[in-house]
Coordinates of C-alpha atoms in Angstrom, one line a residue:
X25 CA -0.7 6.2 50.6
X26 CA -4.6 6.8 49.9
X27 CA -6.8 3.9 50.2
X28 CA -9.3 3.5 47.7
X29 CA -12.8 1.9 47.6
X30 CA -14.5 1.5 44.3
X31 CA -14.3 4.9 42.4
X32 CA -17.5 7.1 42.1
X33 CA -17.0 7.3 38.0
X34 CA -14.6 6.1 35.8
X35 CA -13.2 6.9 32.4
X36 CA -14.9 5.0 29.8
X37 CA -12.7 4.1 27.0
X38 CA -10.1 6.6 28.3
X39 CA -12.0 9.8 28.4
X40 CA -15.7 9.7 29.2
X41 CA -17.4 10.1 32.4
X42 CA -20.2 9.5 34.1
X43 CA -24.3 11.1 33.8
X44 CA -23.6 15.0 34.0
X45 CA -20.6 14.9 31.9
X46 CA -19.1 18.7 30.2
X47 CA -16.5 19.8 28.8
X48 CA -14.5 21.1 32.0
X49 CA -15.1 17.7 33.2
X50 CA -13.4 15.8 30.0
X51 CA -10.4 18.1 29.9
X52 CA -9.3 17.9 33.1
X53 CA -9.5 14.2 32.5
X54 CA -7.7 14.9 29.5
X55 CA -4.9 17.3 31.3
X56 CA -4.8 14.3 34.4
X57 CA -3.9 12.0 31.1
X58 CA -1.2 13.6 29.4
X59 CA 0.1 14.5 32.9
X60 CA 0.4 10.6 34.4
X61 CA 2.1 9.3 31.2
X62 CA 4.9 12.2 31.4
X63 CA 5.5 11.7 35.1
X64 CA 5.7 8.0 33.8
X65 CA 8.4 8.4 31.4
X66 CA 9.7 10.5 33.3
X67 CA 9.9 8.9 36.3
X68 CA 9.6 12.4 38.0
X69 CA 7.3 14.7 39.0
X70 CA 9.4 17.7 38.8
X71 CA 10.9 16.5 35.5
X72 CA 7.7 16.1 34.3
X73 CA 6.8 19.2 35.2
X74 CA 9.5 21.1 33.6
X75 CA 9.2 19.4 30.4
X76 CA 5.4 20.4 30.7
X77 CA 6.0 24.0 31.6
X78 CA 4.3 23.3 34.8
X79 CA 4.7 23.5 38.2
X80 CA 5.6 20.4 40.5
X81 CA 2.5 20.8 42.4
X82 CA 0.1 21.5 39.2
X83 CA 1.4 17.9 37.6
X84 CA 0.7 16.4 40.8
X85 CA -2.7 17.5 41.7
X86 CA -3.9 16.3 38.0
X87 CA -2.3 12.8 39.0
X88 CA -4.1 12.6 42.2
X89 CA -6.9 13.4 40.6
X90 CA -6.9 11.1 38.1
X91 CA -6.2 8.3 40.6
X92 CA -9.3 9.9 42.8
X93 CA -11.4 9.3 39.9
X94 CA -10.1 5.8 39.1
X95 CA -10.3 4.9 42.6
X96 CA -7.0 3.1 42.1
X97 CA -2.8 3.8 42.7
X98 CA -1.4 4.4 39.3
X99 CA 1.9 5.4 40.7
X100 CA 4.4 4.0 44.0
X101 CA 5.8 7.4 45.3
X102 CA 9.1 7.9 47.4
X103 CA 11.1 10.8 48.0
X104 CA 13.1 9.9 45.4
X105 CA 11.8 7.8 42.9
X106 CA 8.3 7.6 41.0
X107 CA 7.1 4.1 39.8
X108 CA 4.4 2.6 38.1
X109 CA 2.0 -0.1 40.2
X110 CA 0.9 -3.3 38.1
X111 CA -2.4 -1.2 37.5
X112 CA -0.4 1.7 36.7
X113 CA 1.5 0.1 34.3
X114 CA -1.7 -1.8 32.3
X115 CA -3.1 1.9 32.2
X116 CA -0.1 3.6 30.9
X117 CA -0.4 1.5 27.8
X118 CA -4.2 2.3 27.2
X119 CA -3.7 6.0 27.8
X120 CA -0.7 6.4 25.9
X121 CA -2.6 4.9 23.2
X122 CA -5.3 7.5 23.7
X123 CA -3.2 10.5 23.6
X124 CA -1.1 9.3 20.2
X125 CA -4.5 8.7 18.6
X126 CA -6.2 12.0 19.7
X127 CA -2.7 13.5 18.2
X128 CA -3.0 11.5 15.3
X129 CA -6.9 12.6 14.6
X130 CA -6.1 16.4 14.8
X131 CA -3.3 15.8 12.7
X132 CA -5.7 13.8 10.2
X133 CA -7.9 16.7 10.1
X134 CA -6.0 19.6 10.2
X135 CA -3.8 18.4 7.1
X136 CA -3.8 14.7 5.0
X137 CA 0.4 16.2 4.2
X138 CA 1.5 15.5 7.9
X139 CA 4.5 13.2 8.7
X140 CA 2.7 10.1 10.2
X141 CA 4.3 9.2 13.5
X142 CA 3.7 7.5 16.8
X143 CA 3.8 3.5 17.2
X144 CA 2.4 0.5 14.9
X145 CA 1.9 -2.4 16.5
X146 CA 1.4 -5.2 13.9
X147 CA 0.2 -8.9 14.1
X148 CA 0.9 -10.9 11.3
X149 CA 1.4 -14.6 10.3
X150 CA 4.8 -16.5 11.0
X151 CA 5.9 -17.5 7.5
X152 CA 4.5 -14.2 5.6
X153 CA 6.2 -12.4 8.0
X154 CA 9.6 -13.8 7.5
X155 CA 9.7 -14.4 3.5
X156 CA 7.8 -11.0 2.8
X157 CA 6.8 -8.8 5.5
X158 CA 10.0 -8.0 7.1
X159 CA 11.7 -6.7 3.9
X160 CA 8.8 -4.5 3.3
X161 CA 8.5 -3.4 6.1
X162 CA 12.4 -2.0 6.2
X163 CA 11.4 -0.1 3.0
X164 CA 8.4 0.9 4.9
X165 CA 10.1 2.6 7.9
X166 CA 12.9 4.1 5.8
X167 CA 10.1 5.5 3.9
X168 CA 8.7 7.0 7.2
X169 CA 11.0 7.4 10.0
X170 CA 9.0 8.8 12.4
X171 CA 6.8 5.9 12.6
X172 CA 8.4 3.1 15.7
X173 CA 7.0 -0.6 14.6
X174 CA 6.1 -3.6 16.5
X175 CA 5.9 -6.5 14.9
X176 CA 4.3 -9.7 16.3
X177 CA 4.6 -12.8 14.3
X178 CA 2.2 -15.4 15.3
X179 CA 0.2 -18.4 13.4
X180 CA -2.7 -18.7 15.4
X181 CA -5.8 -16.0 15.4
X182 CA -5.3 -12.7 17.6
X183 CA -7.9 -10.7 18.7
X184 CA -6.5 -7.3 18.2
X185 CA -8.7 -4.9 19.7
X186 CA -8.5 -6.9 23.0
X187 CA -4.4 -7.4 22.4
X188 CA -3.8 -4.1 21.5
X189 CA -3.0 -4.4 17.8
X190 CA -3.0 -1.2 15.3
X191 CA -3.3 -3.3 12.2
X192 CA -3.2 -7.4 11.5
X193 CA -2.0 -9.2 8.8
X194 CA -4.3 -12.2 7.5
X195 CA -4.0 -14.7 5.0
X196 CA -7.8 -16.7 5.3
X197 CA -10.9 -17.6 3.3
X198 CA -13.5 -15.7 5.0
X199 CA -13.8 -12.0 6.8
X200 CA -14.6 -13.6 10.9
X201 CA -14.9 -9.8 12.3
X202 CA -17.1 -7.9 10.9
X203 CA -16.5 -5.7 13.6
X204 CA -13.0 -4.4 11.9
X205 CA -12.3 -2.6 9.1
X206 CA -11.2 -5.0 6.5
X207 CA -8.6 -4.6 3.5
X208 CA -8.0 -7.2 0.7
X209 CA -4.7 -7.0 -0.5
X210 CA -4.7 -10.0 -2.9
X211 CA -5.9 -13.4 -3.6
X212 CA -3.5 -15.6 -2.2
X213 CA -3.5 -18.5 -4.8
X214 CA -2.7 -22.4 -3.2
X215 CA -1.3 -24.7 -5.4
X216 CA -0.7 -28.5 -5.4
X217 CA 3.0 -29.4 -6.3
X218 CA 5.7 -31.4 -5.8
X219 CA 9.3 -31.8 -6.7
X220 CA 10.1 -33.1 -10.0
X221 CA 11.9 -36.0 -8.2
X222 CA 8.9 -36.8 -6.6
X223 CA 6.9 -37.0 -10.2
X224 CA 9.8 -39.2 -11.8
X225 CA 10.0 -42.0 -8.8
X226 CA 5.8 -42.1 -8.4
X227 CA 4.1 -40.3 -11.8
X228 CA 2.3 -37.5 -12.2
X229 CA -1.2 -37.8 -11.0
X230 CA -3.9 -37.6 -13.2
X231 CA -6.9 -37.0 -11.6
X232 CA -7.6 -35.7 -8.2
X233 CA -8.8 -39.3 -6.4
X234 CA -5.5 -40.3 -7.0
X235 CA -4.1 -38.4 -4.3
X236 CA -5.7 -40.5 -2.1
X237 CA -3.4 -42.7 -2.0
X238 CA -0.1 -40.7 -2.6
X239 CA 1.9 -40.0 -0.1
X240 CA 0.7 -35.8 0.9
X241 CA 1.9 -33.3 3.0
X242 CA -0.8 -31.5 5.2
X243 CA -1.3 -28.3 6.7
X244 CA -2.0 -28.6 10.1
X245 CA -4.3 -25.6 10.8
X246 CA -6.7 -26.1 7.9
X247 CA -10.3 -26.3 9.1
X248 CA -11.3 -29.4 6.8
X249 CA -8.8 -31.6 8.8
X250 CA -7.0 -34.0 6.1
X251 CA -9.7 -33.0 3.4
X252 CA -8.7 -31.0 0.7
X253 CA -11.3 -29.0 -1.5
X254 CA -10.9 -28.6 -5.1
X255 CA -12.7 -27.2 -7.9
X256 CA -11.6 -27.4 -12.0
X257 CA -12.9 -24.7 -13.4
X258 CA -16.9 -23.9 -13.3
X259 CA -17.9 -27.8 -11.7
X260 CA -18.7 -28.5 -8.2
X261 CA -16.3 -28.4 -5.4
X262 CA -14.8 -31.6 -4.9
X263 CA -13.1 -33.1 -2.1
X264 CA -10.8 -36.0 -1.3
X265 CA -8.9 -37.0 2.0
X266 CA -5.8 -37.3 1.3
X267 CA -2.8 -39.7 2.9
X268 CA -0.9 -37.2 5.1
X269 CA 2.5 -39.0 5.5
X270 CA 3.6 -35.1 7.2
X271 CA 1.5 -32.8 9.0
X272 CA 2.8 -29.6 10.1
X273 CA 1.3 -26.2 11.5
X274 CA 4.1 -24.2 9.5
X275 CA 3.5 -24.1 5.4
X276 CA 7.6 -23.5 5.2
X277 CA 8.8 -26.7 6.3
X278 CA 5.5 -28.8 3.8
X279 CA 7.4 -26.7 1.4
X280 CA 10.8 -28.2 2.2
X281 CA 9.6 -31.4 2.7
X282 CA 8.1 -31.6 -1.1
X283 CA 11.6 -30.2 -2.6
X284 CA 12.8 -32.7 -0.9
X285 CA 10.4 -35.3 -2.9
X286 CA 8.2 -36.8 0.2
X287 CA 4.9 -35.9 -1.4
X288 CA 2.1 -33.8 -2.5
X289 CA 1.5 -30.4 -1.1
X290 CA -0.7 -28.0 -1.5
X291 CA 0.9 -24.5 -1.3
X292 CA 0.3 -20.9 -1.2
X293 CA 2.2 -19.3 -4.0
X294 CA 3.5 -17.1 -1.7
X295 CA 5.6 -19.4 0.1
X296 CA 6.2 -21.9 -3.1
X297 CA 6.0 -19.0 -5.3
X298 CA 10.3 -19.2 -5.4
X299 CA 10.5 -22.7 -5.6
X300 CA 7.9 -22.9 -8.7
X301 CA 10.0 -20.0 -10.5
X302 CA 13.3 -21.7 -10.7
X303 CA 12.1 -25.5 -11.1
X304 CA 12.4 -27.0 -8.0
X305 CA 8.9 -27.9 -7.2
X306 CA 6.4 -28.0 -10.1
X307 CA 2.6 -27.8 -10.5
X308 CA 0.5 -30.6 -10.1
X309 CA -3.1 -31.0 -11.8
X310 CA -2.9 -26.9 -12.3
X311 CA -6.6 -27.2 -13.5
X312 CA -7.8 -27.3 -10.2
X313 CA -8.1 -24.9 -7.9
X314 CA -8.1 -24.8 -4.0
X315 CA -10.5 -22.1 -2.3
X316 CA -9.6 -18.8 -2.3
X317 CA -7.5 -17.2 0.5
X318 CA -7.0 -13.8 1.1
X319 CA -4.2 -11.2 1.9
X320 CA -5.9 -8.7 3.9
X321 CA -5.3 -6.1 6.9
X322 CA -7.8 -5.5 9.8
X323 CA -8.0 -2.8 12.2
X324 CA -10.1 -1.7 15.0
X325 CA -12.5 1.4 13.4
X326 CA -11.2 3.4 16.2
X327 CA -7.7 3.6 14.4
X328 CA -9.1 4.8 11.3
X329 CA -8.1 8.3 11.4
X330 CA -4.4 7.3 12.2
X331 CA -2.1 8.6 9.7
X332 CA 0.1 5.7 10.7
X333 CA -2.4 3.2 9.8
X334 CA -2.9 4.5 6.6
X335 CA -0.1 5.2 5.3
X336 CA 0.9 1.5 6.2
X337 CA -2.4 0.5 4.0
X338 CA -1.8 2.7 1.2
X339 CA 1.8 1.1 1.2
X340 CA 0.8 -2.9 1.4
X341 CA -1.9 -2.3 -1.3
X342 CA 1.2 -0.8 -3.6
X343 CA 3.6 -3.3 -2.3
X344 CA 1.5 -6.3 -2.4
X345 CA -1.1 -5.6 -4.7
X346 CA -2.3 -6.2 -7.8
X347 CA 0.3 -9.5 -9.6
X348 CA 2.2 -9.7 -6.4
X349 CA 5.8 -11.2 -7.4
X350 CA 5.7 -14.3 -5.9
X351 CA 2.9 -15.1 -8.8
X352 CA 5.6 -15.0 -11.3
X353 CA 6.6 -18.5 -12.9
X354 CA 5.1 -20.1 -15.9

Protein backbone atom coordinates (compact mmCIF):
# COMPACT_ATOMS: atom_id res chain seq x y z
CA UNK A 1 0.00 0.00 0.00
CA UNK A 2 1.32 3.65 -0.93
CA UNK A 3 2.01 5.87 1.91
CA UNK A 4 0.88 9.26 1.56
CA UNK A 5 2.06 12.64 2.96
CA UNK A 6 -0.04 15.64 2.47
CA UNK A 7 -1.01 15.84 -1.25
CA UNK A 8 0.69 18.50 -3.57
CA UNK A 9 -2.97 19.80 -4.82
CA UNK A 10 -6.29 18.86 -4.19
CA UNK A 11 -9.59 19.02 -5.87
CA UNK A 12 -11.45 21.96 -4.73
CA UNK A 13 -15.12 21.35 -4.56
CA UNK A 14 -14.63 18.14 -6.51
CA UNK A 15 -12.95 19.25 -9.67
CA UNK A 16 -10.60 22.29 -9.49
CA UNK A 17 -6.98 22.31 -9.06
CA UNK A 18 -4.33 24.11 -8.10
CA UNK A 19 -2.32 27.61 -9.83
CA UNK A 20 -1.59 26.27 -13.51
CA UNK A 21 -4.79 24.63 -13.92
CA UNK A 22 -6.15 23.48 -17.96
CA UNK A 23 -8.35 21.66 -19.30
CA UNK A 24 -6.18 18.29 -19.66
CA UNK A 25 -5.62 18.76 -16.11
CA UNK A 26 -9.64 19.01 -15.03
CA UNK A 27 -10.61 16.05 -17.26
CA UNK A 28 -8.40 13.69 -16.12
CA UNK A 29 -9.72 14.63 -12.75
CA UNK A 30 -12.95 14.31 -14.16
CA UNK A 31 -12.13 10.62 -15.87
CA UNK A 32 -10.19 9.61 -12.16
CA UNK A 33 -13.92 10.62 -10.85
CA UNK A 34 -16.30 8.77 -12.71
CA UNK A 35 -13.74 5.90 -12.64
CA UNK A 36 -13.47 5.54 -8.47
CA UNK A 37 -17.24 5.62 -8.05
CA UNK A 38 -17.81 2.70 -10.71
CA UNK A 39 -14.98 0.60 -9.26
CA UNK A 40 -16.98 1.51 -6.04
CA UNK A 41 -20.23 0.10 -6.96
CA UNK A 42 -18.75 -2.17 -8.42
CA UNK A 43 -16.60 -3.42 -6.05
CA UNK A 44 -14.31 -4.42 -9.00
CA UNK A 45 -11.86 -3.15 -11.05
CA UNK A 46 -12.32 -5.42 -13.93
CA UNK A 47 -16.06 -5.07 -13.63
CA UNK A 48 -15.78 -1.66 -13.61
CA UNK A 49 -13.86 -1.76 -16.42
CA UNK A 50 -16.06 -3.71 -18.54
CA UNK A 51 -19.03 -1.67 -17.78
CA UNK A 52 -16.77 1.38 -18.73
CA UNK A 53 -15.56 -0.12 -21.98
CA UNK A 54 -12.11 0.09 -20.57
CA UNK A 55 -9.40 -1.83 -19.80
CA UNK A 56 -8.51 -3.12 -16.17
CA UNK A 57 -5.33 -1.28 -16.21
CA UNK A 58 -6.81 2.14 -17.70
CA UNK A 59 -9.57 2.15 -14.71
CA UNK A 60 -6.84 1.58 -12.36
CA UNK A 61 -4.26 4.08 -13.32
CA UNK A 62 -7.10 6.91 -13.16
CA UNK A 63 -7.79 5.57 -9.44
CA UNK A 64 -4.24 5.79 -8.48
CA UNK A 65 -4.13 8.90 -9.72
CA UNK A 66 -6.74 10.30 -8.19
CA UNK A 67 -5.58 8.95 -4.80
CA UNK A 68 -1.89 10.53 -5.88
CA UNK A 69 -3.48 13.75 -6.11
CA UNK A 70 -5.61 13.45 -2.92
CA UNK A 71 -2.67 12.27 -1.17
CA UNK A 72 -5.11 9.78 0.57
CA UNK A 73 -6.30 5.70 0.14
CA UNK A 74 -9.78 5.89 -1.32
CA UNK A 75 -9.87 2.21 -1.76
CA UNK A 76 -8.57 -1.24 0.47
CA UNK A 77 -7.38 -3.55 -2.35
CA UNK A 78 -7.00 -7.52 -2.20
CA UNK A 79 -6.76 -10.00 -4.82
CA UNK A 80 -10.15 -10.44 -4.61
CA UNK A 81 -12.15 -7.83 -3.21
CA UNK A 82 -12.13 -3.93 -3.59
CA UNK A 83 -13.41 -1.76 -0.61
CA UNK A 84 -13.93 1.61 0.26
CA UNK A 85 -11.57 3.20 3.42
CA UNK A 86 -13.54 5.53 5.93
CA UNK A 87 -12.09 8.42 3.60
CA UNK A 88 -13.10 6.54 0.62
CA UNK A 89 -16.38 6.24 1.64
CA UNK A 90 -16.94 10.20 2.86
CA UNK A 91 -15.62 10.96 -0.76
CA UNK A 92 -17.81 8.62 -2.65
CA UNK A 93 -20.78 10.55 -1.46
CA UNK A 94 -19.28 14.00 -2.49
CA UNK A 95 -18.21 12.77 -5.94
CA UNK A 96 -21.15 10.94 -6.76
CA UNK A 97 -22.93 13.99 -6.08
CA UNK A 98 -20.59 15.83 -8.44
CA UNK A 99 -21.02 13.50 -11.32
CA UNK A 100 -25.23 13.36 -11.04
CA UNK A 101 -25.06 17.22 -10.94
CA UNK A 102 -22.64 17.68 -13.90
CA UNK A 103 -25.26 15.06 -15.62
CA UNK A 104 -27.98 16.92 -14.49
CA UNK A 105 -26.55 20.47 -15.87
CA UNK A 106 -25.97 19.19 -19.42
CA UNK A 107 -29.16 17.70 -19.36
CA UNK A 108 -30.60 21.21 -18.07
CA UNK A 109 -29.03 22.84 -21.02
CA UNK A 110 -29.24 20.65 -23.75
CA UNK A 111 -33.17 20.25 -23.34
CA UNK A 112 -35.75 21.71 -20.27
CA UNK A 113 -38.08 18.18 -21.86
CA UNK A 114 -35.62 15.67 -20.15
CA UNK A 115 -36.85 12.96 -17.62
CA UNK A 116 -35.37 14.40 -14.31
CA UNK A 117 -33.44 11.57 -12.54
CA UNK A 118 -30.74 10.90 -10.07
CA UNK A 119 -31.35 11.25 -6.11
CA UNK A 120 -33.32 14.00 -3.87
CA UNK A 121 -32.36 14.13 -0.67
CA UNK A 122 -35.02 16.10 1.39
CA UNK A 123 -35.00 17.59 4.93
CA UNK A 124 -38.19 18.59 6.21
CA UNK A 125 -40.09 19.10 9.48
CA UNK A 126 -41.49 16.05 11.56
CA UNK A 127 -45.25 16.77 11.66
CA UNK A 128 -45.54 18.41 7.97
CA UNK A 129 -43.84 15.60 6.89
CA UNK A 130 -46.15 13.01 8.25
CA UNK A 131 -49.74 14.72 7.72
CA UNK A 132 -48.78 16.22 4.22
CA UNK A 133 -45.45 15.59 2.75
CA UNK A 134 -45.42 11.93 2.47
CA UNK A 135 -48.67 11.67 0.49
CA UNK A 136 -47.33 14.20 -1.88
CA UNK A 137 -44.56 13.05 -2.28
CA UNK A 138 -45.95 9.31 -3.42
CA UNK A 139 -47.82 11.34 -6.14
CA UNK A 140 -44.58 13.06 -6.73
CA UNK A 141 -42.38 9.93 -7.51
CA UNK A 142 -45.21 8.21 -9.46
CA UNK A 143 -45.20 11.26 -11.38
CA UNK A 144 -41.44 10.89 -11.92
CA UNK A 145 -40.03 7.56 -11.52
CA UNK A 146 -36.70 8.01 -12.29
CA UNK A 147 -36.13 10.23 -9.49
CA UNK A 148 -34.88 7.93 -6.02
CA UNK A 149 -36.01 10.19 -2.71
CA UNK A 150 -34.59 10.53 0.60
CA UNK A 151 -36.48 11.88 2.98
CA UNK A 152 -35.20 13.15 6.46
CA UNK A 153 -37.75 14.25 8.87
CA UNK A 154 -36.41 16.28 11.60
CA UNK A 155 -37.75 19.35 13.94
CA UNK A 156 -34.71 20.98 14.66
CA UNK A 157 -32.76 23.38 12.01
CA UNK A 158 -30.31 21.46 9.45
CA UNK A 159 -27.71 22.96 7.70
CA UNK A 160 -28.09 21.48 4.30
CA UNK A 161 -25.23 22.48 2.33
CA UNK A 162 -22.89 21.05 5.14
CA UNK A 163 -25.46 17.77 5.60
CA UNK A 164 -25.78 17.19 2.19
CA UNK A 165 -29.34 18.13 1.48
CA UNK A 166 -30.85 18.80 -2.22
CA UNK A 167 -33.76 20.72 -1.05
CA UNK A 168 -35.29 21.57 2.74
CA UNK A 169 -38.62 21.96 3.76
CA UNK A 170 -39.31 24.96 6.26
CA UNK A 171 -42.12 26.20 8.06
CA UNK A 172 -40.57 29.71 9.95
CA UNK A 173 -40.99 33.54 10.17
CA UNK A 174 -37.93 34.76 8.75
CA UNK A 175 -35.46 33.66 5.65
CA UNK A 176 -31.94 32.82 8.23
CA UNK A 177 -29.77 31.90 4.88
CA UNK A 178 -29.47 34.20 2.67
CA UNK A 179 -26.93 32.15 1.25
CA UNK A 180 -29.75 29.55 -0.30
CA UNK A 181 -32.15 29.95 -2.74
CA UNK A 182 -35.38 30.53 -1.17
CA UNK A 183 -39.12 29.47 -2.20
CA UNK A 184 -42.27 30.58 -0.42
CA UNK A 185 -44.80 28.18 -0.87
CA UNK A 186 -47.55 29.70 1.37
CA UNK A 187 -48.39 31.54 4.49
CA UNK A 188 -48.75 29.09 6.99
CA UNK A 189 -51.64 30.72 9.11
CA UNK A 190 -51.54 29.84 13.34
CA UNK A 191 -54.53 29.88 15.05
CA UNK A 192 -55.66 29.96 18.66
CA UNK A 193 -58.40 27.20 19.41
CA UNK A 194 -59.56 24.91 21.61
CA UNK A 195 -62.16 22.14 21.85
CA UNK A 196 -65.66 23.18 22.22
CA UNK A 197 -65.59 21.13 25.57
CA UNK A 198 -62.94 23.25 26.61
CA UNK A 199 -65.13 26.59 25.84
CA UNK A 200 -68.41 25.09 27.61
CA UNK A 201 -66.53 24.02 31.16
CA UNK A 202 -64.28 27.58 31.23
CA UNK A 203 -65.96 30.31 28.57
CA UNK A 204 -64.83 31.59 25.71
CA UNK A 205 -62.30 34.22 26.17
CA UNK A 206 -62.87 37.58 25.29
CA UNK A 207 -59.90 39.47 25.04
CA UNK A 208 -56.38 38.38 24.74
CA UNK A 209 -55.10 39.10 28.68
CA UNK A 210 -57.37 36.61 29.57
CA UNK A 211 -55.28 33.90 28.41
CA UNK A 212 -53.13 34.64 31.02
CA UNK A 213 -54.60 32.96 33.18
CA UNK A 214 -56.24 30.00 31.24
CA UNK A 215 -54.88 27.00 31.28
CA UNK A 216 -52.47 26.95 27.43
CA UNK A 217 -50.68 24.64 25.57
CA UNK A 218 -47.19 25.80 24.33
CA UNK A 219 -44.92 25.05 21.64
CA UNK A 220 -41.77 24.22 22.86
CA UNK A 221 -39.44 25.50 20.08
CA UNK A 222 -40.92 29.05 19.76
CA UNK A 223 -38.25 31.68 20.16
CA UNK A 224 -40.43 34.00 22.49
CA UNK A 225 -40.37 31.27 25.25
CA UNK A 226 -44.01 31.24 26.84
CA UNK A 227 -44.92 34.65 25.12
CA UNK A 228 -47.25 34.64 22.45
CA UNK A 229 -47.47 37.61 19.88
CA UNK A 230 -50.67 38.83 18.60
CA UNK A 231 -51.88 41.46 16.45
CA UNK A 232 -55.96 42.32 15.56
CA UNK A 233 -55.97 43.78 12.53
CA UNK A 234 -53.79 47.11 11.71
CA UNK A 235 -52.88 47.84 15.90
CA UNK A 236 -49.62 47.04 17.44
CA UNK A 237 -48.33 43.77 18.13
CA UNK A 238 -49.33 42.71 21.45
CA UNK A 239 -48.09 40.11 23.65
CA UNK A 240 -49.09 38.13 26.76
CA UNK A 241 -47.35 35.21 28.61
CA UNK A 242 -49.47 32.77 28.76
CA UNK A 243 -50.05 29.76 31.58
CA UNK A 244 -48.44 26.71 29.85
CA UNK A 245 -50.09 23.79 31.80
CA UNK A 246 -48.34 21.52 28.52
CA UNK A 247 -45.29 22.20 26.71
CA UNK A 248 -44.25 20.20 23.96
CA UNK A 249 -41.63 20.33 20.96
CA UNK A 250 -44.19 18.48 18.65
CA UNK A 251 -47.37 20.74 17.41
CA UNK A 252 -49.31 17.15 16.96
CA UNK A 253 -49.60 16.12 20.33
CA UNK A 254 -50.76 20.47 21.61
CA UNK A 255 -53.19 19.45 18.96
CA UNK A 256 -54.43 16.40 20.74
CA UNK A 257 -54.16 17.70 23.87
CA UNK A 258 -56.77 20.72 23.05
CA UNK A 259 -59.37 18.06 21.46
CA UNK A 260 -59.00 16.67 24.27
CA UNK A 261 -60.18 19.99 26.26
CA UNK A 262 -56.78 20.81 28.41
CA UNK A 263 -56.49 24.31 27.01
CA UNK A 264 -55.67 26.95 24.60
CA UNK A 265 -53.36 26.37 21.73
CA UNK A 266 -52.18 28.18 19.27
CA UNK A 267 -52.01 26.13 15.98
CA UNK A 268 -50.83 26.08 12.49
CA UNK A 269 -53.79 25.48 10.26
CA UNK A 270 -51.89 22.88 8.81
CA UNK A 271 -51.84 20.64 11.50
CA UNK A 272 -55.43 21.88 13.18
CA UNK A 273 -56.64 22.58 9.77
CA UNK A 274 -58.70 18.84 10.08
CA UNK A 275 -59.80 19.31 13.36
CA UNK A 276 -61.21 23.03 12.69
CA UNK A 277 -63.16 21.48 9.49
CA UNK A 278 -65.17 18.93 11.12
CA UNK A 279 -65.89 20.72 14.61
CA UNK A 280 -63.69 19.27 16.96
CA UNK A 281 -61.53 22.17 17.90
CA UNK A 282 -62.85 25.65 17.23
CA UNK A 283 -61.35 29.22 16.79
CA UNK A 284 -60.65 31.29 19.56
CA UNK A 285 -60.53 35.24 19.39
CA UNK A 286 -60.21 34.71 15.23
CA UNK A 287 -59.56 38.63 15.18
CA UNK A 288 -56.19 38.16 16.13
CA UNK A 289 -53.55 37.13 14.37
CA UNK A 290 -50.18 35.36 15.26
CA UNK A 291 -47.02 36.32 13.11
CA UNK A 292 -46.68 35.04 9.95
CA UNK A 293 -44.88 31.71 9.20
CA UNK A 294 -43.88 30.43 6.10
CA UNK A 295 -43.92 27.28 3.86
CA UNK A 296 -40.85 27.53 1.90
CA UNK A 297 -38.04 25.24 0.23
CA UNK A 298 -34.26 26.12 0.33
CA UNK A 299 -31.47 24.77 -1.64
CA UNK A 300 -27.85 25.30 -2.05
CA UNK A 301 -27.46 27.64 -5.50
CA UNK A 302 -25.23 24.92 -6.70
CA UNK A 303 -28.35 22.61 -7.22
CA UNK A 304 -30.13 25.06 -9.25
CA UNK A 305 -29.69 23.60 -12.56
CA UNK A 306 -30.93 20.09 -11.29
CA UNK A 307 -33.90 19.05 -13.12
CA UNK A 308 -34.68 17.04 -9.99
CA UNK A 309 -34.83 20.06 -7.88
CA UNK A 310 -37.04 21.74 -10.03
CA UNK A 311 -39.36 19.72 -10.93
CA UNK A 312 -39.84 18.94 -7.11
CA UNK A 313 -40.39 23.01 -6.87
CA UNK A 314 -42.58 23.35 -9.71
CA UNK A 315 -44.64 20.47 -8.09
CA UNK A 316 -44.83 21.86 -4.12
CA UNK A 317 -45.78 25.36 -5.48
CA UNK A 318 -48.83 23.41 -7.49
CA UNK A 319 -49.47 21.09 -4.71
CA UNK A 320 -49.23 23.43 -1.84
CA UNK A 321 -49.81 26.67 -3.17
CA UNK A 322 -52.07 29.21 -3.46
CA UNK A 323 -55.55 28.14 -0.72
CA UNK A 324 -53.70 25.13 0.39
CA UNK A 325 -56.61 22.54 1.69
CA UNK A 326 -55.98 22.43 5.03
CA UNK A 327 -57.29 26.37 4.96
CA UNK A 328 -60.69 25.02 4.31
CA UNK A 329 -63.26 25.34 7.24
CA UNK A 330 -65.56 28.24 8.00
Amino acid sequence: MRQYTKGKRYLCNGLGAGPGNNKEAYMDKLAGLTAFVNVAEAESFAKAAREMGLSRSQVNRRVIALEDELGVTLLARTTRHVSLTPTGQAFYLRAKSILNDLREAETAIQSDHAEPQGDLKINAPMSFGTMHLSSALADFMTRYPNIRVHLVLDDRFVDPVSEGFDITVRVAETREAPSLIEHTIVEAKRLLCASPGYLQQHGRPRTIKELASRPCLHYGNLASGYTWRLRRGDAPETSVRVNGVLCCNNAEALRDAAVAGLGVALLPTFIAGPELQTGRLVSVLPEYQAPPVYLSLLYPPNRHLAARVRVFVKFMQARFGDQPYWDLFS
